[in-house]
JSON list of C-alpha atoms in Angstrom, two decimals:
[
{"chain": "N", "resi": 1, "resn": "MET", "atom": "CA", "xyz": [-12.54, 42.39, -12.82]},
{"chain": "N", "resi": 2, "resn": "ARG", "atom": "CA", "xyz": [-12.29, 39.06, -11.02]},
{"chain": "N", "resi": 3, "resn": "HIS", "atom": "CA", "xyz": [-10.28, 37.67, -13.91]},
{"chain": "N", "resi": 4, "resn": "ALA", "atom": "CA", "xyz": [-7.81, 40.59, -13.69]},
{"chain": "N", "resi": 5, "resn": "VAL", "atom": "CA", "xyz": [-7.25, 40.04, -9.96]},
{"chain": "N", "resi": 6, "resn": "GLY", "atom": "CA", "xyz": [-6.73, 36.32, -10.54]},
{"chain": "N", "resi": 7, "resn": "LEU", "atom": "CA", "xyz": [-4.26, 37.06, -13.32]},
{"chain": "N", "resi": 8, "resn": "TRP", "atom": "CA", "xyz": [-2.24, 39.42, -11.09]},
{"chain": "N", "resi": 9, "resn": "LEU", "atom": "CA", "xyz": [-2.14, 36.85, -8.30]},
{"chain": "N", "resi": 10, "resn": "ALA", "atom": "CA", "xyz": [-0.90, 34.25, -10.79]},
{"chain": "N", "resi": 11, "resn": "VAL", "atom": "CA", "xyz": [1.81, 36.63, -12.06]},
{"chain": "N", "resi": 12, "resn": "LEU", "atom": "CA", "xyz": [2.95, 37.36, -8.52]},
{"chain": "N", "resi": 13, "resn": "GLY", "atom": "CA", "xyz": [3.08, 33.64, -7.75]},
{"chain": "N", "resi": 14, "resn": "VAL", "atom": "CA", "xyz": [5.19, 32.96, -10.84]},
{"chain": "N", "resi": 15, "resn": "LEU", "atom": "CA", "xyz": [7.59, 35.77, -9.91]},
{"chain": "N", "resi": 16, "resn": "GLY", "atom": "CA", "xyz": [8.01, 34.22, -6.47]},
{"chain": "N", "resi": 17, "resn": "VAL", "atom": "CA", "xyz": [8.74, 30.81, -7.98]},
{"chain": "N", "resi": 18, "resn": "LEU", "atom": "CA", "xyz": [11.25, 32.29, -10.41]},
{"chain": "N", "resi": 19, "resn": "GLY", "atom": "CA", "xyz": [13.40, 33.35, -7.53]},
{"chain": "N", "resi": 20, "resn": "CYS", "atom": "CA", "xyz": [12.92, 37.02, -7.01]},
{"chain": "N", "resi": 21, "resn": "PRO", "atom": "CA", "xyz": [15.34, 37.81, -4.20]},
{"chain": "N", "resi": 22, "resn": "SER", "atom": "CA", "xyz": [13.97, 37.45, -0.71]},
{"chain": "N", "resi": 23, "resn": "THR", "atom": "CA", "xyz": [14.79, 39.81, 2.09]},
{"chain": "N", "resi": 24, "resn": "THR", "atom": "CA", "xyz": [17.08, 37.18, 3.62]},
{"chain": "N", "resi": 25, "resn": "SER", "atom": "CA", "xyz": [19.11, 36.64, 0.45]},
{"chain": "N", "resi": 26, "resn": "SER", "atom": "CA", "xyz": [19.41, 40.38, -0.22]},
{"chain": "N", "resi": 27, "resn": "LYS", "atom": "CA", "xyz": [20.73, 40.88, 3.32]},
{"chain": "N", "resi": 28, "resn": "ALA", "atom": "CA", "xyz": [23.28, 38.08, 2.85]},
{"chain": "N", "resi": 29, "resn": "GLU", "atom": "CA", "xyz": [24.35, 39.60, -0.48]},
{"chain": "N", "resi": 30, "resn": "ALA", "atom": "CA", "xyz": [24.74, 43.02, 1.15]},
{"chain": "N", "resi": 31, "resn": "GLY", "atom": "CA", "xyz": [26.90, 41.52, 3.92]},
{"chain": "N", "resi": 32, "resn": "GLU", "atom": "CA", "xyz": [29.11, 39.73, 1.43]},
{"chain": "N", "resi": 33, "resn": "ALA", "atom": "CA", "xyz": [29.47, 42.89, -0.66]},
{"chain": "N", "resi": 34, "resn": "VAL", "atom": "CA", "xyz": [30.61, 44.93, 2.37]},
{"chain": "N", "resi": 35, "resn": "VAL", "atom": "CA", "xyz": [33.32, 42.39, 3.21]},
{"chain": "N", "resi": 36, "resn": "ARG", "atom": "CA", "xyz": [34.56, 42.34, -0.40]},
{"chain": "N", "resi": 37, "resn": "ARG", "atom": "CA", "xyz": [34.55, 46.16, -0.71]},
{"chain": "N", "resi": 38, "resn": "PHE", "atom": "CA", "xyz": [36.36, 46.58, 2.60]},
{"chain": "N", "resi": 39, "resn": "PHE", "atom": "CA", "xyz": [39.18, 44.22, 1.68]},
{"chain": "N", "resi": 40, "resn": "GLN", "atom": "CA", "xyz": [39.49, 45.65, -1.83]},
{"chain": "N", "resi": 41, "resn": "ALA", "atom": "CA", "xyz": [40.00, 49.10, -0.31]},
{"chain": "N", "resi": 42, "resn": "LEU", "atom": "CA", "xyz": [42.16, 48.00, 2.66]},
{"chain": "N", "resi": 43, "resn": "PRO", "atom": "CA", "xyz": [45.54, 48.29, 0.89]},
{"chain": "N", "resi": 44, "resn": "SER", "atom": "CA", "xyz": [44.94, 52.02, 0.40]},
{"chain": "N", "resi": 45, "resn": "GLY", "atom": "CA", "xyz": [44.50, 52.55, 4.16]},
{"chain": "N", "resi": 46, "resn": "ASP", "atom": "CA", "xyz": [42.14, 55.41, 3.31]},
{"chain": "N", "resi": 47, "resn": "CYS", "atom": "CA", "xyz": [39.62, 55.80, 6.16]},
{"chain": "N", "resi": 48, "resn": "ALA", "atom": "CA", "xyz": [37.56, 58.17, 4.03]},
{"chain": "N", "resi": 49, "resn": "VAL", "atom": "CA", "xyz": [36.69, 55.05, 2.02]},
{"chain": "N", "resi": 50, "resn": "LEU", "atom": "CA", "xyz": [37.03, 52.38, 4.72]},
{"chain": "N", "resi": 51, "resn": "GLY", "atom": "CA", "xyz": [35.37, 54.24, 7.62]},
{"chain": "N", "resi": 52, "resn": "PRO", "atom": "CA", "xyz": [31.82, 54.13, 6.18]},
{"chain": "N", "resi": 53, "resn": "LEU", "atom": "CA", "xyz": [32.18, 50.34, 5.81]},
{"chain": "N", "resi": 54, "resn": "LEU", "atom": "CA", "xyz": [32.96, 49.82, 9.52]},
{"chain": "N", "resi": 55, "resn": "VAL", "atom": "CA", "xyz": [30.61, 49.70, 12.52]},
{"chain": "N", "resi": 56, "resn": "THR", "atom": "CA", "xyz": [30.93, 52.82, 14.62]},
{"chain": "N", "resi": 57, "resn": "GLY", "atom": "CA", "xyz": [29.96, 53.58, 18.18]},
{"chain": "N", "resi": 58, "resn": "GLN", "atom": "CA", "xyz": [30.99, 53.23, 21.78]},
{"chain": "N", "resi": 59, "resn": "GLY", "atom": "CA", "xyz": [33.70, 50.66, 22.42]},
{"chain": "N", "resi": 60, "resn": "VAL", "atom": "CA", "xyz": [34.65, 50.36, 18.74]},
{"chain": "N", "resi": 61, "resn": "PRO", "atom": "CA", "xyz": [38.20, 51.44, 17.86]},
{"chain": "N", "resi": 62, "resn": "PRO", "atom": "CA", "xyz": [38.54, 54.23, 15.30]},
{"chain": "N", "resi": 63, "resn": "CYS", "atom": "CA", "xyz": [39.04, 53.32, 11.66]},
{"chain": "N", "resi": 64, "resn": "GLU", "atom": "CA", "xyz": [42.69, 54.39, 11.66]},
{"chain": "N", "resi": 65, "resn": "GLU", "atom": "CA", "xyz": [43.53, 52.01, 14.51]},
{"chain": "N", "resi": 66, "resn": "THR", "atom": "CA", "xyz": [41.62, 49.10, 12.95]},
{"chain": "N", "resi": 67, "resn": "VAL", "atom": "CA", "xyz": [43.22, 49.62, 9.54]},
{"chain": "N", "resi": 68, "resn": "LYS", "atom": "CA", "xyz": [46.70, 49.94, 11.04]},
{"chain": "N", "resi": 69, "resn": "ASP", "atom": "CA", "xyz": [46.29, 46.63, 12.91]},
{"chain": "N", "resi": 70, "resn": "LEU", "atom": "CA", "xyz": [44.92, 44.78, 9.88]},
{"chain": "N", "resi": 71, "resn": "ARG", "atom": "CA", "xyz": [47.68, 46.06, 7.61]},
{"chain": "N", "resi": 72, "resn": "GLU", "atom": "CA", "xyz": [50.40, 45.24, 10.19]},
{"chain": "N", "resi": 73, "resn": "HIS", "atom": "CA", "xyz": [49.13, 41.67, 10.33]},
{"chain": "N", "resi": 74, "resn": "GLY", "atom": "CA", "xyz": [48.84, 41.49, 6.56]},
{"chain": "N", "resi": 75, "resn": "LEU", "atom": "CA", "xyz": [45.21, 40.36, 6.66]},
{"chain": "N", "resi": 76, "resn": "GLY", "atom": "CA", "xyz": [43.69, 39.85, 3.23]},
{"chain": "N", "resi": 77, "resn": "LEU", "atom": "CA", "xyz": [40.59, 38.32, 1.74]},
{"chain": "N", "resi": 78, "resn": "VAL", "atom": "CA", "xyz": [41.12, 35.19, -0.35]},
{"chain": "N", "resi": 79, "resn": "ASP", "atom": "CA", "xyz": [37.46, 34.37, -1.03]},
{"chain": "N", "resi": 80, "resn": "VAL", "atom": "CA", "xyz": [34.00, 34.55, 0.49]},
{"chain": "N", "resi": 81, "resn": "LEU", "atom": "CA", "xyz": [32.61, 31.08, 1.15]},
{"chain": "N", "resi": 82, "resn": "ASP", "atom": "CA", "xyz": [29.08, 31.99, 2.20]},
{"chain": "N", "resi": 83, "resn": "ALA", "atom": "CA", "xyz": [26.94, 34.57, 3.95]},
{"chain": "N", "resi": 84, "resn": "LYS", "atom": "CA", "xyz": [23.77, 34.13, 5.97]},
{"chain": "N", "resi": 85, "resn": "VAL", "atom": "CA", "xyz": [21.55, 36.19, 8.20]},
{"chain": "N", "resi": 86, "resn": "ASP", "atom": "CA", "xyz": [22.41, 35.71, 11.87]},
{"chain": "N", "resi": 87, "resn": "GLY", "atom": "CA", "xyz": [19.62, 33.69, 13.46]},
{"chain": "N", "resi": 88, "resn": "ARG", "atom": "CA", "xyz": [19.87, 35.80, 16.62]},
{"chain": "N", "resi": 89, "resn": "ASN", "atom": "CA", "xyz": [19.57, 39.17, 14.89]},
{"chain": "N", "resi": 90, "resn": "PRO", "atom": "CA", "xyz": [17.84, 39.83, 11.55]},
{"chain": "N", "resi": 91, "resn": "ASP", "atom": "CA", "xyz": [19.95, 42.98, 11.12]},
{"chain": "N", "resi": 92, "resn": "ALA", "atom": "CA", "xyz": [23.24, 41.07, 11.14]},
{"chain": "N", "resi": 93, "resn": "VAL", "atom": "CA", "xyz": [24.88, 38.84, 8.56]},
{"chain": "N", "resi": 94, "resn": "LEU", "atom": "CA", "xyz": [27.61, 36.28, 9.20]},
{"chain": "N", "resi": 95, "resn": "VAL", "atom": "CA", "xyz": [30.11, 36.05, 6.36]},
{"chain": "N", "resi": 96, "resn": "ARG", "atom": "CA", "xyz": [32.41, 33.03, 6.29]},
{"chain": "N", "resi": 97, "resn": "ALA", "atom": "CA", "xyz": [35.57, 33.66, 4.30]},
{"chain": "N", "resi": 98, "resn": "ARG", "atom": "CA", "xyz": [39.03, 32.37, 3.55]},
{"chain": "N", "resi": 99, "resn": "VAL", "atom": "CA", "xyz": [41.65, 34.92, 4.58]},
{"chain": "N", "resi": 100, "resn": "SER", "atom": "CA", "xyz": [45.39, 35.22, 4.38]},
{"chain": "N", "resi": 101, "resn": "GLN", "atom": "CA", "xyz": [47.65, 36.55, 7.07]},
{"chain": "N", "resi": 102, "resn": "GLY", "atom": "CA", "xyz": [51.10, 37.74, 6.11]},
{"chain": "N", "resi": 103, "resn": "GLY", "atom": "CA", "xyz": [50.62, 36.21, 2.66]},
{"chain": "N", "resi": 104, "resn": "THR", "atom": "CA", "xyz": [49.77, 32.74, 3.98]},
{"chain": "N", "resi": 105, "resn": "GLU", "atom": "CA", "xyz": [46.22, 31.45, 3.75]},
{"chain": "N", "resi": 106, "resn": "ARG", "atom": "CA", "xyz": [44.77, 30.43, 7.10]},
{"chain": "N", "resi": 107, "resn": "SER", "atom": "CA", "xyz": [43.66, 26.80, 7.25]},
{"chain": "N", "resi": 108, "resn": "GLU", "atom": "CA", "xyz": [40.35, 27.62, 8.97]},
{"chain": "N", "resi": 109, "resn": "PRO", "atom": "CA", "xyz": [37.74, 30.02, 7.56]},
{"chain": "N", "resi": 110, "resn": "PHE", "atom": "CA", "xyz": [37.27, 33.35, 9.30]},
{"chain": "N", "resi": 111, "resn": "LEU", "atom": "CA", "xyz": [33.82, 34.56, 10.39]},
{"chain": "N", "resi": 112, "resn": "PHE", "atom": "CA", "xyz": [32.98, 38.23, 9.83]},
{"chain": "N", "resi": 113, "resn": "ARG", "atom": "CA", "xyz": [29.92, 39.98, 11.24]},
{"chain": "N", "resi": 114, "resn": "VAL", "atom": "CA", "xyz": [28.21, 42.66, 9.18]},
{"chain": "N", "resi": 115, "resn": "GLU", "atom": "CA", "xyz": [25.47, 44.72, 10.82]},
{"chain": "N", "resi": 116, "resn": "ARG", "atom": "CA", "xyz": [22.84, 47.11, 9.58]},
{"chain": "N", "resi": 117, "resn": "GLN", "atom": "CA", "xyz": [23.71, 50.49, 11.02]},
{"chain": "N", "resi": 118, "resn": "GLY", "atom": "CA", "xyz": [21.75, 53.55, 10.01]},
{"chain": "N", "resi": 119, "resn": "ASP", "atom": "CA", "xyz": [20.95, 53.27, 6.33]},
{"chain": "N", "resi": 120, "resn": "GLY", "atom": "CA", "xyz": [23.63, 50.76, 5.39]},
{"chain": "N", "resi": 121, "resn": "TRP", "atom": "CA", "xyz": [25.55, 47.60, 6.22]},
{"chain": "N", "resi": 122, "resn": "ARG", "atom": "CA", "xyz": [28.85, 47.81, 8.11]},
{"chain": "N", "resi": 123, "resn": "LEU", "atom": "CA", "xyz": [31.59, 45.39, 9.06]},
{"chain": "N", "resi": 124, "resn": "ARG", "atom": "CA", "xyz": [32.27, 44.81, 12.77]},
{"chain": "N", "resi": 125, "resn": "LEU", "atom": "CA", "xyz": [35.94, 44.01, 13.43]}
]
């Protein structure tokens, strides 16, 4: 019995060393995925798709208003540079990305905030 427990502990240790995703990296990946999905769907302007990807609540403009503003300014995602959990809030991810505005890539990266809201991750704009 002792041998079996030792074997399981060794297996768990090896799995940890092999890089099984940590909570922090899975949160960062979720934040990055939300930003990518949002900008892939933005050209459609469909708030049935975009709305669930946006933070909701008091003081947050409705999806239709947000989408209208973004489309009027021609904001687009060029590439995600990195994503990391916000050190001030473990339920928020900061996603640094290259964006274009009106077809021209901005020289400085843009910082997006993605927050856990309810059972999913949502972009705060």
